[in-house]
PDB file of C-alpha atoms in Angstrom:
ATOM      1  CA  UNK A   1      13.079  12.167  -8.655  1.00 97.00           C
ATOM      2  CA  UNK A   2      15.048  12.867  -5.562  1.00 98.00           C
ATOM      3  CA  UNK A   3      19.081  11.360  -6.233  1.00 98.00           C
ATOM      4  CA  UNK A   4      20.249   9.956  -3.042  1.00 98.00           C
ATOM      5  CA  UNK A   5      24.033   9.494  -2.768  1.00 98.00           C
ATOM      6  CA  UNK A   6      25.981   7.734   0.087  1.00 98.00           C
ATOM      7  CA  UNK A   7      29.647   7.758   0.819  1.00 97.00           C
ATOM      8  CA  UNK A   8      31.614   5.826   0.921  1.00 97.00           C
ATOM      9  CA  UNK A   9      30.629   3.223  -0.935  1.00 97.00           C
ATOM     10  CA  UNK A  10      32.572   0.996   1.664  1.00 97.00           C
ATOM     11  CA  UNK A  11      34.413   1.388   4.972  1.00 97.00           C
ATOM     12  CA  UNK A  12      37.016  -1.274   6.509  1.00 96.00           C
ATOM     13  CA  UNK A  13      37.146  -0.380  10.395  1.00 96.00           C
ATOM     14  CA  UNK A  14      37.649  -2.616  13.709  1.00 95.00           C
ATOM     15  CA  UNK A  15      35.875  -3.237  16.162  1.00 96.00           C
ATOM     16  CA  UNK A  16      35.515  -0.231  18.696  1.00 96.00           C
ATOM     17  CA  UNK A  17      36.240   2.388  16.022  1.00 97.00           C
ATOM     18  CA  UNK A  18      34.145   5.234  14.898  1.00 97.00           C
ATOM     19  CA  UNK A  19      32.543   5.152  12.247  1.00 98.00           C
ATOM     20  CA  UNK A  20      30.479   7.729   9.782  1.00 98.00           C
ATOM     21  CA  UNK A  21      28.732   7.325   6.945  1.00 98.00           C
ATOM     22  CA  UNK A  22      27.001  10.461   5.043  1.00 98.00           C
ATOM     23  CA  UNK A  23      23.967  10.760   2.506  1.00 98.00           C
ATOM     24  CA  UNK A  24      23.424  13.774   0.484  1.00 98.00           C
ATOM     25  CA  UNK A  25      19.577  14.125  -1.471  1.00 98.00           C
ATOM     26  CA  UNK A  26      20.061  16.012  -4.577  1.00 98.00           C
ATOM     27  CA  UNK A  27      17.713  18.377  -3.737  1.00 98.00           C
ATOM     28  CA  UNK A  28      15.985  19.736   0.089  1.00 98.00           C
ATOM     29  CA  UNK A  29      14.094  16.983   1.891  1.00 98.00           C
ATOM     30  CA  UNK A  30      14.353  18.354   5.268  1.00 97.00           C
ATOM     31  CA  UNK A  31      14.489  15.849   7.706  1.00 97.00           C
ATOM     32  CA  UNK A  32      12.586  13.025   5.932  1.00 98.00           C
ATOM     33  CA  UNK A  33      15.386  10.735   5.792  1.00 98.00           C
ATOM     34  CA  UNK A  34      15.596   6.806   7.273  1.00 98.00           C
ATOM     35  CA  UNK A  35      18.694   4.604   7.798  1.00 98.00           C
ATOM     36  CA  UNK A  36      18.589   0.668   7.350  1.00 98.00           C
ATOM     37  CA  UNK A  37      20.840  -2.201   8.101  1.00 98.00           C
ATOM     38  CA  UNK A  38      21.063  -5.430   5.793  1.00 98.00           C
ATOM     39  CA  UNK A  39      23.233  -8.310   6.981  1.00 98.00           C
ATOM     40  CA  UNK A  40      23.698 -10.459   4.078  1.00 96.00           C
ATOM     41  CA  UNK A  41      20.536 -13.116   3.126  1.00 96.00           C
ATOM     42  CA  UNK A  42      18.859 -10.983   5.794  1.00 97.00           C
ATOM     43  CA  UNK A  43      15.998  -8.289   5.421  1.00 98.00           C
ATOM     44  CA  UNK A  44      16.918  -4.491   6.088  1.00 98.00           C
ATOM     45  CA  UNK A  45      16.059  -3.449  10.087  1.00 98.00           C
ATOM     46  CA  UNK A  46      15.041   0.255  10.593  1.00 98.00           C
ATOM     47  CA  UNK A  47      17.630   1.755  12.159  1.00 98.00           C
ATOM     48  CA  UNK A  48      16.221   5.696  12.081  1.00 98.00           C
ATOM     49  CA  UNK A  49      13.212   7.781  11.028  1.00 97.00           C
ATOM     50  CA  UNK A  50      13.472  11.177  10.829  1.00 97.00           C
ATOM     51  CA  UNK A  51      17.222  11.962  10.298  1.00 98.00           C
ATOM     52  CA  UNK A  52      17.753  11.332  13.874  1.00 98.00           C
ATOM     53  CA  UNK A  53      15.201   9.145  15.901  1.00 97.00           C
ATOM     54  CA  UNK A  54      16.078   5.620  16.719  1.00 97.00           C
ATOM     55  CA  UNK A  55      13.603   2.968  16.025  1.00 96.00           C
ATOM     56  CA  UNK A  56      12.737   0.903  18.916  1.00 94.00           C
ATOM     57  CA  UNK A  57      15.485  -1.657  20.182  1.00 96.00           C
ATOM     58  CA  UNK A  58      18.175  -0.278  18.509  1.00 97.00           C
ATOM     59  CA  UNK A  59      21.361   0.190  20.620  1.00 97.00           C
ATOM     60  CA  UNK A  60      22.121   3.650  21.538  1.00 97.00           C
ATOM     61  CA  UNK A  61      25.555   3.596  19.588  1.00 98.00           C
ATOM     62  CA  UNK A  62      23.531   4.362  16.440  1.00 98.00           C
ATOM     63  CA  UNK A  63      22.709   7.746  15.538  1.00 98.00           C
ATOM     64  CA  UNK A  64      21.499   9.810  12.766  1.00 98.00           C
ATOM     65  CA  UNK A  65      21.847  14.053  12.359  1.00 98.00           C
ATOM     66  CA  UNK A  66      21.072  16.637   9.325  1.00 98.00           C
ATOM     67  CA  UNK A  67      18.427  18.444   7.504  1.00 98.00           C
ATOM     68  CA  UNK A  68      18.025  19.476   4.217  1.00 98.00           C
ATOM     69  CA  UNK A  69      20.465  17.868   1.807  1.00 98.00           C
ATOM     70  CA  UNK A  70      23.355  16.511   4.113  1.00 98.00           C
ATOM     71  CA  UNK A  71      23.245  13.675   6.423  1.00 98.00           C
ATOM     72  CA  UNK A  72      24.957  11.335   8.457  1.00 98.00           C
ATOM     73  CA  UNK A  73      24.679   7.867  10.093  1.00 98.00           C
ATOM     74  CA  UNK A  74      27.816   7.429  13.157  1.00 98.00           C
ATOM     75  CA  UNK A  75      27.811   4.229  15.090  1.00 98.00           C
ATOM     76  CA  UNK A  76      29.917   5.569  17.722  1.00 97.00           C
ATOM     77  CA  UNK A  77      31.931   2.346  19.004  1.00 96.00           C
ATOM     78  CA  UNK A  78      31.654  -0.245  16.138  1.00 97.00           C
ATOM     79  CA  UNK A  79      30.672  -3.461  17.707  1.00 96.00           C
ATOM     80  CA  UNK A  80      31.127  -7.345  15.668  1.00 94.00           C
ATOM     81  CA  UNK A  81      27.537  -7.289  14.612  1.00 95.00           C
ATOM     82  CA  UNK A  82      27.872  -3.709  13.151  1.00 97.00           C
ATOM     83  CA  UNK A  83      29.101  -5.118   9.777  1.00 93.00           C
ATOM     84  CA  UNK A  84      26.593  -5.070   7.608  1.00 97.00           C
ATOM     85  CA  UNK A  85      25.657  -2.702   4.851  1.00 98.00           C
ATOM     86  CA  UNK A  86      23.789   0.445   5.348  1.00 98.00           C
ATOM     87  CA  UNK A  87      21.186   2.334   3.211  1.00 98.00           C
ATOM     88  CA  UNK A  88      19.808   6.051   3.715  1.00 98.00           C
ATOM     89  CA  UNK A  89      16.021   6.275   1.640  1.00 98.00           C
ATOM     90  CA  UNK A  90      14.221   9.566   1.681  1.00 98.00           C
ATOM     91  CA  UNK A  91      10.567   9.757   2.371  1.00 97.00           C
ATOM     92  CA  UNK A  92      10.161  13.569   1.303  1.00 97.00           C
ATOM     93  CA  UNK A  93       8.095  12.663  -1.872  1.00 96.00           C
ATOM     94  CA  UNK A  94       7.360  10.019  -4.436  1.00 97.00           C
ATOM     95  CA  UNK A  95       8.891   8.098  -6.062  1.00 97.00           C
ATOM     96  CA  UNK A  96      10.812   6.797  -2.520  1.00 98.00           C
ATOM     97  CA  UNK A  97      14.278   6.410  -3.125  1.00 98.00           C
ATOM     98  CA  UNK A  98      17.523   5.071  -1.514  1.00 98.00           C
ATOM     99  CA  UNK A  99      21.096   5.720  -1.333  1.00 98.00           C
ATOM    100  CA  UNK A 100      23.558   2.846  -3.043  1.00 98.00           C
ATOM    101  CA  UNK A 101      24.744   1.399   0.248  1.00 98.00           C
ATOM    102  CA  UNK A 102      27.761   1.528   1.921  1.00 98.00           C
ATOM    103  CA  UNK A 103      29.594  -2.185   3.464  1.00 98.00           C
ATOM    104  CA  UNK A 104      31.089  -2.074   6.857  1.00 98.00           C
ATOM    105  CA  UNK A 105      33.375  -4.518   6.464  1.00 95.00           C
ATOM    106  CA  UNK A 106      36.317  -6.135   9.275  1.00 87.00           C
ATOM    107  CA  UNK A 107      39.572  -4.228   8.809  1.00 86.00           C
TER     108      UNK A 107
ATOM    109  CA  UNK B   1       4.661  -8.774  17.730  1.00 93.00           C
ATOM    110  CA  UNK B   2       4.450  -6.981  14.495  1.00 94.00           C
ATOM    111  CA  UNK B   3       5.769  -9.471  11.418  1.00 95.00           C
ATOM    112  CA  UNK B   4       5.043  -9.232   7.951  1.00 96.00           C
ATOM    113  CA  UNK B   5       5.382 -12.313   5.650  1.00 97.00           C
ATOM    114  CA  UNK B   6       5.328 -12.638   1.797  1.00 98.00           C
ATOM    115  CA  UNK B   7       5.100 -15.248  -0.371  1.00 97.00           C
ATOM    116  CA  UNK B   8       4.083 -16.124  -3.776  1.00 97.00           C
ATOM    117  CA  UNK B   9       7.260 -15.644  -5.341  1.00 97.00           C
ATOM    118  CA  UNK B  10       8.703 -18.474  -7.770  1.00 97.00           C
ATOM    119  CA  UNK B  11      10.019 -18.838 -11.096  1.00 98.00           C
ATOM    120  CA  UNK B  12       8.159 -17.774 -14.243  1.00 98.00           C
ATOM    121  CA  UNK B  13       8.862 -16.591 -18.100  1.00 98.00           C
ATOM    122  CA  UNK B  14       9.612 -13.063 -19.198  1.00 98.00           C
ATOM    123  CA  UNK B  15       5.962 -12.145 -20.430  1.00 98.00           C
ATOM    124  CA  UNK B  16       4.317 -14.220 -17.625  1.00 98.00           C
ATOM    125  CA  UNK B  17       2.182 -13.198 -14.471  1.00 98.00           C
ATOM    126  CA  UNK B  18       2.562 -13.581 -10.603  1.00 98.00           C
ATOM    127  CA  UNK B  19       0.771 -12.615  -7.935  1.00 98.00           C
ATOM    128  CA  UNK B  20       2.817 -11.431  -4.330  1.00 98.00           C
ATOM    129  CA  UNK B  21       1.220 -11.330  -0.991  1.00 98.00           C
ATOM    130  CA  UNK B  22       2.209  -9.782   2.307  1.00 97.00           C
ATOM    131  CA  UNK B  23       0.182 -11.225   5.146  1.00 96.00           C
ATOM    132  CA  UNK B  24       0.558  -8.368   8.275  1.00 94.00           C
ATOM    133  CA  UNK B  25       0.072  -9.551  11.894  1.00 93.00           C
ATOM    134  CA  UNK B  26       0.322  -7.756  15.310  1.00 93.00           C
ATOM    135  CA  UNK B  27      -0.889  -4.838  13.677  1.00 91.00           C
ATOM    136  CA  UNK B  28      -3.945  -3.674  12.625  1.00 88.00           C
ATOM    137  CA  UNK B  29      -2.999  -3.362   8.322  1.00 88.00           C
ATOM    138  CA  UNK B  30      -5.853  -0.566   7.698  1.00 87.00           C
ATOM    139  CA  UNK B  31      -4.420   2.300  10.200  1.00 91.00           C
ATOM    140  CA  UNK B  32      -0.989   1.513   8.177  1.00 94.00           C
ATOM    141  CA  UNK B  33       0.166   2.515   4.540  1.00 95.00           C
ATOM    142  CA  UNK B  34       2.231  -0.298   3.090  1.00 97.00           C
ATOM    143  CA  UNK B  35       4.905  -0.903   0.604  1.00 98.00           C
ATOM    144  CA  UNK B  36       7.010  -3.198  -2.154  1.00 98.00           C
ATOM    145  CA  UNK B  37      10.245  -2.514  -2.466  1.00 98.00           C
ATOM    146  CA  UNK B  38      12.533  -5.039  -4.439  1.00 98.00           C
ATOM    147  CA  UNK B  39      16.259  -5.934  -4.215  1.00 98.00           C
ATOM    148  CA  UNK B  40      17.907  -7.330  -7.604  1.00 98.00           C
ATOM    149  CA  UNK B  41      20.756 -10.171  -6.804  1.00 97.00           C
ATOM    150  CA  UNK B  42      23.446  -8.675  -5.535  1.00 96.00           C
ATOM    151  CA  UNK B  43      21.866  -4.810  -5.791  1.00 97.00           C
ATOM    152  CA  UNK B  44      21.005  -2.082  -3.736  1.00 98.00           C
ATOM    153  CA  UNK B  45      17.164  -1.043  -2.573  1.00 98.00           C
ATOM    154  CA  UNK B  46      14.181   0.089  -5.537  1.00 98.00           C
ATOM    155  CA  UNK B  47      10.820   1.218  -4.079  1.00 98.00           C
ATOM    156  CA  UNK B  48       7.986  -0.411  -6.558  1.00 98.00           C
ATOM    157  CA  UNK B  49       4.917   0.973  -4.675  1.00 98.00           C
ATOM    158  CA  UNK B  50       2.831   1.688  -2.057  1.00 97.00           C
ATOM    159  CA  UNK B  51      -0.503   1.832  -0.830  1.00 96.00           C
ATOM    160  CA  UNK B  52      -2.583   4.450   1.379  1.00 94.00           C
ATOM    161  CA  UNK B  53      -4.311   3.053   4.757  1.00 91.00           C
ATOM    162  CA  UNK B  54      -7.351   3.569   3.335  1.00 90.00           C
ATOM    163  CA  UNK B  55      -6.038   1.914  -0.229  1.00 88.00           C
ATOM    164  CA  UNK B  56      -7.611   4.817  -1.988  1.00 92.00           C
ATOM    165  CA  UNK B  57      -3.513   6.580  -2.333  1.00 95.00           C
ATOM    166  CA  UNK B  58      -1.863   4.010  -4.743  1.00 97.00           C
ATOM    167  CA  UNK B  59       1.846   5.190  -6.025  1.00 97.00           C
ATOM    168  CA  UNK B  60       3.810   2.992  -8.184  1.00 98.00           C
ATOM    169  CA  UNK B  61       7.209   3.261  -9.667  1.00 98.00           C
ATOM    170  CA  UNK B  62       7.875   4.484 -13.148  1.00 98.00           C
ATOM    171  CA  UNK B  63       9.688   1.062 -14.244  1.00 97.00           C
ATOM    172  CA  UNK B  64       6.228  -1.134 -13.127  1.00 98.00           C
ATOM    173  CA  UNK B  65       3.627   1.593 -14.349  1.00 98.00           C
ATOM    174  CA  UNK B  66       1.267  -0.421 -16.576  1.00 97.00           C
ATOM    175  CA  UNK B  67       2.661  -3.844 -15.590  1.00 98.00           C
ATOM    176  CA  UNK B  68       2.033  -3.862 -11.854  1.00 98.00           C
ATOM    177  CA  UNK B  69      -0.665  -3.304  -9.108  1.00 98.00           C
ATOM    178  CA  UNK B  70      -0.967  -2.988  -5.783  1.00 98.00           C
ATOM    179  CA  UNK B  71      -3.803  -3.839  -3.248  1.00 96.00           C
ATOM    180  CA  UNK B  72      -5.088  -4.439  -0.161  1.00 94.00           C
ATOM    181  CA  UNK B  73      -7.823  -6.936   1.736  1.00 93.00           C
ATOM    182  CA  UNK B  74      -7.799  -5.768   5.104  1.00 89.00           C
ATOM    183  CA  UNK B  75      -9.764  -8.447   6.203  1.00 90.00           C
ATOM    184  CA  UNK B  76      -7.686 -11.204   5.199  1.00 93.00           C
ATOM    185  CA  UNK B  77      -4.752  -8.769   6.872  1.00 93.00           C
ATOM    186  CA  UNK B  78      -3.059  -8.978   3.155  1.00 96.00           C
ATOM    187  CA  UNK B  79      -1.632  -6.769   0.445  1.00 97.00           C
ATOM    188  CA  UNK B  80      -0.688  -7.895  -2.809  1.00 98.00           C
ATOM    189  CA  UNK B  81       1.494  -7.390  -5.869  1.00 98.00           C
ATOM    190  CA  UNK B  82      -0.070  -8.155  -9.023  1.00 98.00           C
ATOM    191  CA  UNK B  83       2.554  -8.765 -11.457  1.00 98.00           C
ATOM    192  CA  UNK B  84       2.126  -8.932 -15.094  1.00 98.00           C
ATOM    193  CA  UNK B  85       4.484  -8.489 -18.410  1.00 98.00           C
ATOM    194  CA  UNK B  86       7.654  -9.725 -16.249  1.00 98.00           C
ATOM    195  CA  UNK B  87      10.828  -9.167 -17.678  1.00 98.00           C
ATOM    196  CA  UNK B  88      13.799 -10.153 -16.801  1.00 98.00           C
ATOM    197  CA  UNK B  89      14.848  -7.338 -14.730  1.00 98.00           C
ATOM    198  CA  UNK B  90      12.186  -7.686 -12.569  1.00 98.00           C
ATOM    199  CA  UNK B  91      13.996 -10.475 -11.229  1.00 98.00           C
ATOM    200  CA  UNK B  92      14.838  -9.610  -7.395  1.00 98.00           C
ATOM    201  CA  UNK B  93      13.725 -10.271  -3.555  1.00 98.00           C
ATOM    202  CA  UNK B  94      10.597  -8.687  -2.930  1.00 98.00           C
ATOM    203  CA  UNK B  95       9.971  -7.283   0.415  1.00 98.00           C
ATOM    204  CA  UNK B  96       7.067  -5.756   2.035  1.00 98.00           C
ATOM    205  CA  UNK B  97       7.825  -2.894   4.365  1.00 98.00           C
ATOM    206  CA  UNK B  98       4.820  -1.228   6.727  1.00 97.00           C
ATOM    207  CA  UNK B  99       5.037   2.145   5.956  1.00 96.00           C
ATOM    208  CA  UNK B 100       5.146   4.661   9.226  1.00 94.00           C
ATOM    209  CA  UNK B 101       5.662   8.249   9.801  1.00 87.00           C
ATOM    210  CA  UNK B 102       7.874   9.970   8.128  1.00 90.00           C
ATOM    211  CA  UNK B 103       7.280   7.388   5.167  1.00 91.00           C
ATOM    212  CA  UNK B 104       9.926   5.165   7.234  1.00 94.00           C
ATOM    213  CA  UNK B 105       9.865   1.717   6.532  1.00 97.00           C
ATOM    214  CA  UNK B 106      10.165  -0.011   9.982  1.00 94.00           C
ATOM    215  CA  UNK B 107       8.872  -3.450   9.727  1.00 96.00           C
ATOM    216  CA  UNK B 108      10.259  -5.964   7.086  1.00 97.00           C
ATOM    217  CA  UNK B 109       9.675  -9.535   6.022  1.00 96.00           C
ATOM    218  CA  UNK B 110      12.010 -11.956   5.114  1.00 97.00           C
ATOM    219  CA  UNK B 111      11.472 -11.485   1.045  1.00 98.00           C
ATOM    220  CA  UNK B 112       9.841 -13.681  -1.891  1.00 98.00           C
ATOM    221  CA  UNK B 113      12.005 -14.477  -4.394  1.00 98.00           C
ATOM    222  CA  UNK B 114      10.514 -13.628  -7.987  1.00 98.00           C
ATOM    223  CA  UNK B 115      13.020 -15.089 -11.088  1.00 98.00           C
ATOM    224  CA  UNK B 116      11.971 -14.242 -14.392  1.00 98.00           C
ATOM    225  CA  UNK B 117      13.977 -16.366 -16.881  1.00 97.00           C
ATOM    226  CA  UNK B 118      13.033 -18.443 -20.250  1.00 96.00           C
TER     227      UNK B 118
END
């Protein structure tokens, strides 16, 4: 099985900051990687397919870059509704797996 | 509007059975692979399976293998999650995902709850 591992495993910024978050696959997965938001008591929203495209609808402060083994999500100005937990999942092969999640939370 | 919407989720014994569905709408559910994946309380993301377009491409996590299925009726627009042998740490919100390119998971429901608990 493919390992997915996110860091860090939490983030305290404010509003308007920068903010990165990487994934690393244990092994090569090219660029079959997705990242999801989940607000809490909410369902995860598709936030990017294929390391780097944005799903439809979501704001252009998002975005996703790497291939292979190393990845990261940046939300480039971190608005109120950014907080929220993120997960990276590969899609390279069976079984699908996800990163542990990393909280955005209000410094 | 796409939406996907489970239900059948409730409260049974370790050693009972349940029976998940995932009604799709604003999309037509045959062109579209589909897919559980659960949350435990207070826990990250676990795929459980997934099912082909066609529902002849079943895959199915190692920790459900034997206990669980997976199938579709496309003309009731429905995939379902047979669940049998529960244990306890099946316990979790499961969601339905449509599966799209890239094996992306871009459309999500709002979750069944499944407790398994004597």
């Amino acid at each position: 099985d493919i390992q997915m591992t996110q860091s860090p495993s939490s983030v305290s910024a404010s509003v308007g900051d920068r903010v990165t978050i990487t994934c690393r696959a244990s092994q090569g997965i090219s660029t079959w990687l997705a990242w999801y938001q989940q607000k809490p008591g909410k369902a995860p929203k598709a936030l990017i397919y294929a390391a780097s495209n944005l799903q439809s609808g979501v704001p252009s402060r998002f975005s996703g870059s790497g291939s292979g083994t190393d990845f990261t999500l940046t939300i480039s100005s971190l608005q109120p509704e950014d907080f929220a937990t993120y997960y990276c999942q590969q899609g390279y092969s069976f079984p699908l797996t996800f990163g542990g999640g990393t909280k955005v939370e209000i410094k | 509007e796409v939406q996907v919407l489970e239900s059948g989720g409730g409260l049974v014994q370790p050693g009972g059975s349940l029976r998940l569905s995932c009604t799709a709408s604003g999309f037509t559910l045959n062109n579209y692979d589909m897919s559980w994946v659960r949350q435990a309380p207070g826990k990250g993301l676990e795929w459980v399976a997934s099912i082909s377009g066609r529902g002849d491409n079943i895959k199915l996590a190692e920790s459900v293998k034997g206990r669980f299925t997976i199938s579709r009726d496309d003309s009731k627009n429905t995939v379902y999650l047979e669940m049998n042998s529960l244990r306890v740490e099946d316990t979790a919100i499961y969601y339905c995902p449509k599966v799209e390119q890239w094996l992306a998971l871009d459309y999500w429901g709002q979750g069944s709850l499944v407790t398994v608990s004597s």
